[in-house]
Coordinates of C-alpha atoms and ligand atoms in Angstrom, one line a residue:
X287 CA 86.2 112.0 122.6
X288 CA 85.3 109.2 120.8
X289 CA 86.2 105.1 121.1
X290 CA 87.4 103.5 117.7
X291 CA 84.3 101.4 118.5
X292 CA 81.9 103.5 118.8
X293 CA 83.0 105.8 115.8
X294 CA 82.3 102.9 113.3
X295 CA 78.8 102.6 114.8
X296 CA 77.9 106.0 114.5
X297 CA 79.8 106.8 111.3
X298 CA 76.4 107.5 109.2
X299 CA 75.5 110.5 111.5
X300 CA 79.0 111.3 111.8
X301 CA 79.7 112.3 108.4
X302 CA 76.7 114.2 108.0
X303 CA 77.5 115.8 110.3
X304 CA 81.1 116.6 109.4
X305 CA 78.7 119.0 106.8
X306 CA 78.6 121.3 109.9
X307 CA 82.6 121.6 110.7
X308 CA 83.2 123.9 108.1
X309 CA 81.2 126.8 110.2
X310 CA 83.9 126.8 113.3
X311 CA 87.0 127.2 110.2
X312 CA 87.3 130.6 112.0
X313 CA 88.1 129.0 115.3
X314 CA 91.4 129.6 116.6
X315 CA 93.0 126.1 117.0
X316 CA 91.2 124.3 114.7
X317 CA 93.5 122.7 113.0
X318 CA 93.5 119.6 115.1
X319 CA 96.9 120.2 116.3
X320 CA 98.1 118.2 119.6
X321 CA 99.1 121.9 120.9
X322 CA 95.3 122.9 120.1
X323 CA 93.8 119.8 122.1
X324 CA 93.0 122.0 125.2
X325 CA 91.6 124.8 124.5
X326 CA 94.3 126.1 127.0
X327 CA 97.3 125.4 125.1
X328 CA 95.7 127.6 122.3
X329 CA 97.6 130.3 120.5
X330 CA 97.0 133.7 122.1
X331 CA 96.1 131.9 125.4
X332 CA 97.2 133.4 128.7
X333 CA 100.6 131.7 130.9
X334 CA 98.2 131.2 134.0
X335 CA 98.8 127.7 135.1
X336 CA 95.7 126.9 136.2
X337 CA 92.7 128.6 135.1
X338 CA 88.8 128.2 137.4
X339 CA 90.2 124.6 138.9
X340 CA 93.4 124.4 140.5
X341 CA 94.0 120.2 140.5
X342 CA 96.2 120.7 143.3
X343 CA 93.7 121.2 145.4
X344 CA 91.7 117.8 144.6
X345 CA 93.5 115.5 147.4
X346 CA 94.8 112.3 146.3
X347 CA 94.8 112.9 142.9
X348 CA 96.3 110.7 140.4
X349 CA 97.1 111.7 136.4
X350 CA 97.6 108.4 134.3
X351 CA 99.9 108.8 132.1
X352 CA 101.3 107.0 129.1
X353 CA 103.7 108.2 126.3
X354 CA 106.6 107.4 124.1
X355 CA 109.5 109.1 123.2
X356 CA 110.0 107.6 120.1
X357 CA 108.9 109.6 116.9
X358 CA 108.0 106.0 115.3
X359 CA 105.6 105.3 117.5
X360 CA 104.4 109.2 118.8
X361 CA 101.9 109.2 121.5
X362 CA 100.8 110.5 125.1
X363 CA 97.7 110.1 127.1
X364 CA 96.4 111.3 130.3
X365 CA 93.5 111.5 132.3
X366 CA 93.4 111.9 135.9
X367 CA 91.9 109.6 138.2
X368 CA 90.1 111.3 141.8
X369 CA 88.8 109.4 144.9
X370 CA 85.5 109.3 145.0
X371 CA 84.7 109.0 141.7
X372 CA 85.9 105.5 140.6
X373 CA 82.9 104.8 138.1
X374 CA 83.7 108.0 135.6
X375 CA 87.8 107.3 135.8
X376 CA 87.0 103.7 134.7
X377 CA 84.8 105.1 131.8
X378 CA 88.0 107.7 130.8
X379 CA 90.5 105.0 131.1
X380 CA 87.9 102.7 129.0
X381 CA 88.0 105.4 125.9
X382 CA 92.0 106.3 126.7
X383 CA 92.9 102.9 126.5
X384 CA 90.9 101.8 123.5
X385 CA 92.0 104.5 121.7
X386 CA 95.6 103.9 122.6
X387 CA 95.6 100.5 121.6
X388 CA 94.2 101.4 118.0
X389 CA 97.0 104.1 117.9
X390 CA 99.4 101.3 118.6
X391 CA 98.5 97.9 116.5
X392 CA 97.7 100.3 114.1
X393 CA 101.0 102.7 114.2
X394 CA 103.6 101.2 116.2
X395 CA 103.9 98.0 115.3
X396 CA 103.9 97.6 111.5
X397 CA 106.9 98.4 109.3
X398 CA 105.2 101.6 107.5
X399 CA 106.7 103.9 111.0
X400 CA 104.1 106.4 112.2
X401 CA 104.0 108.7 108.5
X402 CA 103.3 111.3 110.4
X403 CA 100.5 109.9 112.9
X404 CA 100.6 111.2 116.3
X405 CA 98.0 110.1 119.2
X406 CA 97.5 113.2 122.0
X407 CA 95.0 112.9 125.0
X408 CA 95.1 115.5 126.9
X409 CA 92.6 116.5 129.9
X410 CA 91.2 119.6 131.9
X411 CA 89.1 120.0 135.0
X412 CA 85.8 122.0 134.3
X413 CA 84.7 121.2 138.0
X414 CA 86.0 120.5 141.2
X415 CA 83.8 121.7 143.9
X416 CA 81.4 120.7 146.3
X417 CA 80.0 116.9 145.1
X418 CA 80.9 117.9 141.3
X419 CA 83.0 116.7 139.0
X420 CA 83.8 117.4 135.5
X421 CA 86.9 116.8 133.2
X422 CA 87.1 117.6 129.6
X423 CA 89.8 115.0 127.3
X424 CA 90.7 116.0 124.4
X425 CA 92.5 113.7 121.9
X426 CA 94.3 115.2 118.4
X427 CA 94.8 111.9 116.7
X428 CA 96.9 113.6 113.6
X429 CA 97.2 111.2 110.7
X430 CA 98.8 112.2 107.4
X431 CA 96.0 112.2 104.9
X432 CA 94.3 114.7 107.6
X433 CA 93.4 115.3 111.1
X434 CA 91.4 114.2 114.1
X435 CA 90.5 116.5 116.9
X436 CA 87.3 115.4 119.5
X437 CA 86.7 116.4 122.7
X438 CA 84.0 114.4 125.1
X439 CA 83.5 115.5 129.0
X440 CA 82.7 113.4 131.5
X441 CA 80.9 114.1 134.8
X442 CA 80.7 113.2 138.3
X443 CA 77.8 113.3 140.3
X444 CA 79.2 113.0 144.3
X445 CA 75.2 113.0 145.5
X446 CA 74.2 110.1 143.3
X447 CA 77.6 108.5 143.4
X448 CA 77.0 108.3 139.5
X449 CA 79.1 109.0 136.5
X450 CA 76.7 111.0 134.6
X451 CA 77.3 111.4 130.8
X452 CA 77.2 115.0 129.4
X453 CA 73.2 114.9 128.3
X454 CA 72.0 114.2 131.9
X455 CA 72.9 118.1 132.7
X456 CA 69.6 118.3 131.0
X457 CA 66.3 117.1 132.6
X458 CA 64.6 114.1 130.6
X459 CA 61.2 117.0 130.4
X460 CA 62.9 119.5 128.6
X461 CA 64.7 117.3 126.4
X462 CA 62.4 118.3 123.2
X463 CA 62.6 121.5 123.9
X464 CA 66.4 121.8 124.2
X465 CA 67.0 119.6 121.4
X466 CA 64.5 121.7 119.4
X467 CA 66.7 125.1 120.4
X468 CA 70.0 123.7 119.4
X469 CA 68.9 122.4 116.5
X470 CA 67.6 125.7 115.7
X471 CA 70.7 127.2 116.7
X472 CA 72.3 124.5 114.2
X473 CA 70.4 125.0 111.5
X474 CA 71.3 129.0 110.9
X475 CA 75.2 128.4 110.7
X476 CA 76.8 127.9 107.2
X477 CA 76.7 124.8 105.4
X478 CA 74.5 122.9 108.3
X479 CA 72.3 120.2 106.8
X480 CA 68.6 120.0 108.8
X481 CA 68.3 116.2 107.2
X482 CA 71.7 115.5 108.9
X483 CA 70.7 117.0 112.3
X484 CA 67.0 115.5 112.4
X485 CA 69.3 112.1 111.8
X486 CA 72.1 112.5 114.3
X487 CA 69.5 114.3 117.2
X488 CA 67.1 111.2 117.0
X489 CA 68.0 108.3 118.3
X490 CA 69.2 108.1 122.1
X491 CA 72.6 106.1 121.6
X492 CA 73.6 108.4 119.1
X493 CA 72.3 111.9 120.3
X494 CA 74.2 110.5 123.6
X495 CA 77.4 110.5 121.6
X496 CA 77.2 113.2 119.3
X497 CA 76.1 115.1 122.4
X498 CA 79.1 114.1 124.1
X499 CA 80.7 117.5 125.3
X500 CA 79.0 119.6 127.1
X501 CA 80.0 122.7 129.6
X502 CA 78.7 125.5 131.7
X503 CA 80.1 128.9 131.4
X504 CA 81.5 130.9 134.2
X505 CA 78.2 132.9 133.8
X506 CA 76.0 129.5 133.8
X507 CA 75.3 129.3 130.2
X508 CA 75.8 125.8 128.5
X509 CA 78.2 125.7 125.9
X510 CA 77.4 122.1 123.7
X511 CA 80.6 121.8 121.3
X512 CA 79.9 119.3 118.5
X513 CA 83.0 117.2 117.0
X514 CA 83.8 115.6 114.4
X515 CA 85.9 112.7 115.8
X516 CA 88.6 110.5 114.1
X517 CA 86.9 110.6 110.5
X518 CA 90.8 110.6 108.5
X519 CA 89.1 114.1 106.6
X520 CA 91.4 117.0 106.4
X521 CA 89.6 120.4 108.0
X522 CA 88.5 118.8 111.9
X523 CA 86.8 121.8 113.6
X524 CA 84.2 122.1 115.8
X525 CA 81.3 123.9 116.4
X526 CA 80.2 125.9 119.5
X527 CA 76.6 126.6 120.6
X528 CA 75.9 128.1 123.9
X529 CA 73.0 129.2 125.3
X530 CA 72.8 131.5 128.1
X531 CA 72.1 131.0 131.8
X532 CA 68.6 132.5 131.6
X533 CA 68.3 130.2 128.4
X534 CA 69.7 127.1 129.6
X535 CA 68.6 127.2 133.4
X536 CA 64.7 126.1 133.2
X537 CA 66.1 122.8 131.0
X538 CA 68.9 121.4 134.0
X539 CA 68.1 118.3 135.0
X540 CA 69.0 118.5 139.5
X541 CA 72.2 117.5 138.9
X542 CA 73.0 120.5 136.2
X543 CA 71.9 123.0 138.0
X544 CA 74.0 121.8 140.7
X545 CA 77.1 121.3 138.3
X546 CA 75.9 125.1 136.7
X547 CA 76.0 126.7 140.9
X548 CA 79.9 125.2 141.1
X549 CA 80.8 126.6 137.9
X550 CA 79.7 129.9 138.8
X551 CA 80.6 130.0 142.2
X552 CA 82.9 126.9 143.1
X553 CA 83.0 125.8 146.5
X554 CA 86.5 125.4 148.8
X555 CA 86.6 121.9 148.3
X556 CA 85.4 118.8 146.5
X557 CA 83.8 116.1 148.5
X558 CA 82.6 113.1 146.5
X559 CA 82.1 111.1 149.1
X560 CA 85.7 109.2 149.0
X561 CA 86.1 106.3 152.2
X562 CA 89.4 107.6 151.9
X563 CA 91.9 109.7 150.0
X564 CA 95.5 108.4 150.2
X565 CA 98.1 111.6 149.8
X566 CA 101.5 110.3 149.3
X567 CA 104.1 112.4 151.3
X568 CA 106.3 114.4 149.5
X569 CA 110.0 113.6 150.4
X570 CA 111.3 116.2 152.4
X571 CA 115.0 115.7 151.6
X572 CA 116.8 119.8 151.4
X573 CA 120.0 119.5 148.9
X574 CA 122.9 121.3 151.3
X575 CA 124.0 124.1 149.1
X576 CA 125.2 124.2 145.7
X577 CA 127.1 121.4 144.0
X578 CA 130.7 121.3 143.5
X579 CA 131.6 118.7 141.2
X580 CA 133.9 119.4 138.7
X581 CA 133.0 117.5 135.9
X582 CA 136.9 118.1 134.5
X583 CA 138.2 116.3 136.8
X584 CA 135.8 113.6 137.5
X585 CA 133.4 111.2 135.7
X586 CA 129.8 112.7 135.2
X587 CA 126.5 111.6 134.0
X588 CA 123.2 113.6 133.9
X589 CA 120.4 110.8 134.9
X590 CA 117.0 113.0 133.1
X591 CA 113.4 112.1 134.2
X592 CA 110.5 113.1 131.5
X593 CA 107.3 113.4 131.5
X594 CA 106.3 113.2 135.6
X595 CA 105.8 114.2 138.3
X596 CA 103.8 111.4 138.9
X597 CA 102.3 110.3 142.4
X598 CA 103.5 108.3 143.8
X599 CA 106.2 107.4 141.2
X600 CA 108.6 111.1 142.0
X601 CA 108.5 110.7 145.7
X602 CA 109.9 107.1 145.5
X603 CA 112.5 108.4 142.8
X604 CA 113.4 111.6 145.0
X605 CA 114.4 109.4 147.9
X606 CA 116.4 107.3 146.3
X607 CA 117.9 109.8 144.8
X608 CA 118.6 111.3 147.9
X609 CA 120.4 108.3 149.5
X610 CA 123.3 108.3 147.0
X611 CA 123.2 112.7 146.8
X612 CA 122.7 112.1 143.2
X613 CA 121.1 115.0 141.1
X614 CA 119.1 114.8 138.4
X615 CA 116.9 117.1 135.7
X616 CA 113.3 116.4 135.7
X617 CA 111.3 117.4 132.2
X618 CA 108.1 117.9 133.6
X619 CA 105.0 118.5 131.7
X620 CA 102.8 121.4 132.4
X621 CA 99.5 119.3 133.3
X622 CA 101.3 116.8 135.4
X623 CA 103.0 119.7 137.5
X624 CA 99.9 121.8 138.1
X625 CA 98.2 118.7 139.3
X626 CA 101.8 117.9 141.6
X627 CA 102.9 121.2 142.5
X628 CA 104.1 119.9 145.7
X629 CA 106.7 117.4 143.9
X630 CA 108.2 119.3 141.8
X631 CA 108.7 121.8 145.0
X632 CA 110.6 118.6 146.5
X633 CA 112.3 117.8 143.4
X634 CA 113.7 121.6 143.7
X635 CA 114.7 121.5 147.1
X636 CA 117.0 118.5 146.8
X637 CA 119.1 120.4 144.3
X638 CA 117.3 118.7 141.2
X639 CA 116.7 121.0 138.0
X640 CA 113.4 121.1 136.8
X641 CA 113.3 121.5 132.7
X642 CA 110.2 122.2 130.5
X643 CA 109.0 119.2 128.6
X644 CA 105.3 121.0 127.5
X645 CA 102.2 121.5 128.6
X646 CA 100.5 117.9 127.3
X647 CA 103.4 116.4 124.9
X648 CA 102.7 117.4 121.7
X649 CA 105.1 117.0 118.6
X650 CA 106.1 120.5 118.9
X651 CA 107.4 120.5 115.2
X652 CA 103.6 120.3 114.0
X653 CA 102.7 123.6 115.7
X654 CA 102.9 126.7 115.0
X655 CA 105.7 129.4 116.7
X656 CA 102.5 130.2 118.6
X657 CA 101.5 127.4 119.9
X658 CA 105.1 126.4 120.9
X659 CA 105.2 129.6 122.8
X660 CA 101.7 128.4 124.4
X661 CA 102.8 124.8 125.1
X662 CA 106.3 125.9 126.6
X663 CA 105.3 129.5 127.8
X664 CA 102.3 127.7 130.3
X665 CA 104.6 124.8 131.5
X666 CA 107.1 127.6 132.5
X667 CA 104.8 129.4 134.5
X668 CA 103.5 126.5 136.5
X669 CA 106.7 125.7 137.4
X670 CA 107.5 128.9 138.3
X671 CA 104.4 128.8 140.5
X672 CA 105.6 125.5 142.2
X673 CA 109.5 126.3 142.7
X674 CA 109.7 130.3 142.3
X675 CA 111.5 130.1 139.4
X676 CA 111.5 129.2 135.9
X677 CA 113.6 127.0 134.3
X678 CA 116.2 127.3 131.3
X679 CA 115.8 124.2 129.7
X680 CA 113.7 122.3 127.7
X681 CA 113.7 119.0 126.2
X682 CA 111.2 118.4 122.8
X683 CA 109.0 115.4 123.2
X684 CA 110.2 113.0 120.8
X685 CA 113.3 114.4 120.5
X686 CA 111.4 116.3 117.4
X687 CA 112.9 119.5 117.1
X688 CA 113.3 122.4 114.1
X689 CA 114.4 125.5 113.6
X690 CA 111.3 126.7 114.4
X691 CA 110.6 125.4 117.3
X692 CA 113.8 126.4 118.5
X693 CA 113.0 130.2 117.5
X694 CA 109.5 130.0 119.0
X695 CA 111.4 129.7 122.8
X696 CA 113.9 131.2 124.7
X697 CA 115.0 128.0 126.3
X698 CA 117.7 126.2 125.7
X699 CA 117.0 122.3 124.3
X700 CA 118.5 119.2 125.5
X701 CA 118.7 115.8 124.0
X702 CA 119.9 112.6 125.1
X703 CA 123.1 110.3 124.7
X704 CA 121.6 107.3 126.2
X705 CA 118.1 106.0 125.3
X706 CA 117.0 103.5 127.9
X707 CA 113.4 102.6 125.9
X708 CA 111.8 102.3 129.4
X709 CA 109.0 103.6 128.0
X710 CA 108.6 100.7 125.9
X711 CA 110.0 97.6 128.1
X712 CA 108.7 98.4 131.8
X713 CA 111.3 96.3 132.7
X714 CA 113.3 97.3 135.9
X715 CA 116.4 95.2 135.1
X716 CA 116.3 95.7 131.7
X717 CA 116.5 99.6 132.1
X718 CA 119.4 99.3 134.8
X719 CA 121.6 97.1 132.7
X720 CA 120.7 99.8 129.4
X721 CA 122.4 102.4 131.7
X722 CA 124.9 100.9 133.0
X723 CA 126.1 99.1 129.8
X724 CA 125.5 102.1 127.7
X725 CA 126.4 105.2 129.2
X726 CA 130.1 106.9 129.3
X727 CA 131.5 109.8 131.2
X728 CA 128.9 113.2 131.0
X729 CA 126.1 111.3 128.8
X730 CA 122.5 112.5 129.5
X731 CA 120.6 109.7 130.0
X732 CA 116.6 109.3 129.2
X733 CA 114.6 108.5 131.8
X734 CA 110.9 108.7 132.5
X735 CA 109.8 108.9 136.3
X736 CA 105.9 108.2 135.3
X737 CA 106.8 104.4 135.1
X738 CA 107.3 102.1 138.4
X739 CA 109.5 99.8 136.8
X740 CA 112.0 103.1 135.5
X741 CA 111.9 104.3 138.9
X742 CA 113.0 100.6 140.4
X743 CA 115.6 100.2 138.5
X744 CA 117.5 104.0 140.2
X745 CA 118.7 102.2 143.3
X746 CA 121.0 99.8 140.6
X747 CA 121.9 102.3 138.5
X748 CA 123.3 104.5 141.3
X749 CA 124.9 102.1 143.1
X750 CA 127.0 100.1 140.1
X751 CA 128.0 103.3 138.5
X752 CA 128.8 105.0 142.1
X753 CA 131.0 102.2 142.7
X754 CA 132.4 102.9 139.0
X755 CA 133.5 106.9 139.9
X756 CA 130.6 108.7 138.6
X757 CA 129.3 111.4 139.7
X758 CA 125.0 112.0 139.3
X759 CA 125.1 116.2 138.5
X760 CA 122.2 118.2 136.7
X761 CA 122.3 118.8 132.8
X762 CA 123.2 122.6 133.5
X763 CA 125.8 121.8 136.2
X764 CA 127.5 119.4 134.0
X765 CA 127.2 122.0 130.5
X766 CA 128.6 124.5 132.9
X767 CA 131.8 123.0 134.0
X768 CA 132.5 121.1 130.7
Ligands
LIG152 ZN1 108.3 112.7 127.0

């Protein structure tokens, strides 16, 4: 990933080097699609939930989130933020949150609407083992005249108590001779300019950037994936170099080959050397039995939740929910629920639904019926891997919906009646009085437990419209007894 910043800086080498994107055009995903920014959510990928990493297992993790829900203004971010290793989630929340104010003085708030715009950061865990970290984000910044998709990994070094960038896998001696090797390996694909790369591999700042995303194989080779960035040029790809372990092993700096060994072989755990890792608890409130209300006979309203689970945001939520034995839906998103399994287990076990709201938030309507499948299918199965079972619904983020997404899925789509805007206010009063002012007997209301302020303002809600006769049910209790 690149900052808007640093894109202008580096825009000479950049667009030579957009010469060499035409090479990956045969790359699945390609298209800069927000359901191709992981290489995960990827047509033809596999419904395994987590896949080398499981993020569940890295304690006191934190995902930042941010999104809308407003297709004027479409955009969601996340990276994920682990004890320890405070220097390299400051640099990710640097680039997120650069990037997402662009997006937004740029998008949301003049009069044009977002024409089709739509901002996706999404991230993935390479490593998470032993004293190494490493997290890929990948941000589809989709504007009309074209399409951005960049990818940039950052890593961890628990040892040094550094934040490495991607370069320093490689030792500062065999630099030349790995520079020399991938331009090499440059120069033989299709349409790849050797003026261009002598250019963009020369200087330090902007090999550095260019050089941005780099990975080790399960077998220990290095795979360096060139990107275009946010250029506004239709055809974004990327091209792939790896070189294999016996290749690549002789050039790792210490810190590479200890990054290559946790790859290959990843240890039980990942200590980085945190003074302390706060887990919140998950609330351990067990919903007794089925519900009963009849929603014929009295007043009912179906609070939603999207985009969570969020620590420590969901616990708070599920306890007060639990004080008033109000049920709710929660439209959790695939990356947040494989990071949280252990909320959305709680959120199941006090008689809450658990819906589908995709694996990273993507217009789905953009995508093709495969990569709706992928998005929805993977969210599904996480879930499923968290609560047993899989759920039946699914809300579209955005509300943006087709016919085709709704042929690409089995699950049944919600909506909403009421529209809070929490997302956009963070305003814990403001969001009571929208619900309580706005919303009449069996309304869905939108929520979004990834926001403090949304999650303050339940205790309100639940206790005005209590006193009013309503009843808090689930959205496939209340379509059942309708
Ligand atoms: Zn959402």
């Amino acid at each position: 990933m690149r900052t808007h910043a640093r894109t202008h800086a580096l825009l000479p080498s950049l667009l030579l080097l957009g010469a060499l994107t035409f090479t990956a055009a045969c790359a699945p995903g390609s298209n800069g699609a927000p359901g191709a920014a992981s290489s995960d959510a990827r047509p033809g990928a596999t419904t395994s939930p987590t896949r080398g990493v499981d993020p569940s297992r890295i304690k006191g993790l934190q995902i930042v989130n941010d999104s809308s829900e407003h297709s004027s203004c479409p955009f969601a971010t996340s990276y994920p933020e682990v004890p320890g290793a405070e220097a390299m989630t400051a640099a990710m929340r640097k680039d997120v949150e650069q990037r997402l104010a662009t997006f937004r003085s740029g998008v949301c708030e003049g009069d044009q609407g977002s024409a089709g715009r739509e901002l996706n950061i999404s991230h993935r865990f390479l490593v998470a083992s032993g004293d190494v970290l490493g997290v890929r984000l990948t941000t589809a910044d989709q504007s009309g005249a074209g399409s951005g998709l960049s990818s940039r990994t950052y890593w961890y070094d628990g040892a040094d108590r550094a934040h490495s960038p991607a370069v320093a896998l490689v030792s500062d001696g065999a630099r030349d001779a790995f520079l020399t090797a991938l331009k090499d390996q440059l120069t033989g694909r299709e349409g790849v300019d050797a003026t261009a790369l002598e250019g963009a591999f020369s200087a330090p700042d902007a090999r550095a950037t260019v050089l941005d995303d780099m990975a080790f194989t399960a077998d220990g080779g290095l795979k360096v994936t060139v990107d275009r960035g946010d250029m506004g040029v239709p055809a974004a790809g990327e091209i792939v170099v790896t070189f294999s372990a016996k290749t690549v092993t002789p050039w790792l700096s210490a810190f590479g080959e200890r990054a290559q060994r946790q790859t290959v072989a990843p240890g039980r755990s990942l200590d980085l050397g945190a003074s302390s890792t706060p887990v919140p608890a998950a609330p351990t409130h067990t919903a007794s039995g089925d519900d009963d209300t009849d929603c014929k006979r009295v007043k009912c309203l179906a609070l939603t939740f999207d985009d969570g689970p969020a620590a420590p945001e969901t616990a708070t939520l599920l306890t007060h929910l639990a004080r008033y034995e109000a049920r709710a839906t929660f439209f959790t998103v695939g990356q947040n629920v494989a990071a949280h399994r252990e909320l959305v287990r709680a959120e199941a076990r006090a008689g809450h639904e658990i819906g589908n709201h995709s694996w990273n938030h993507p217009d789905l309507t953009k995508l093709t019926p495969a990569q709706v499948a992928s998005q929805l299918n993977r969210t599904s199965a996480a879930v499923k891997a968290a609560t047993g079972k899989e759920p039946t619904l699914f809300r579209p983020p955005y509300g943006a919906i087709n016919a085709q997404v709704k042929a690409a899925t089995t699950l049944s789509p919600v909506l909403w009646d009421v529209d809070t805007e929490d997302w956009k206010y963070r305003d814990a009063a403001k969001v009571a009085r929208a619900v309580i002012d706005k919303a009449q007997r069996n309304d869905v209301v939108l929520l979004h437990d990834i926001h403090p302020t949304s999650v303050a303002a339940v205790p309100e809600i639940l206790r005005t419209l209590t006193a009013r006769g309503y009843h808090f049910v689930t959205v496939s209790h209340l379509r059942a007894t309708l």
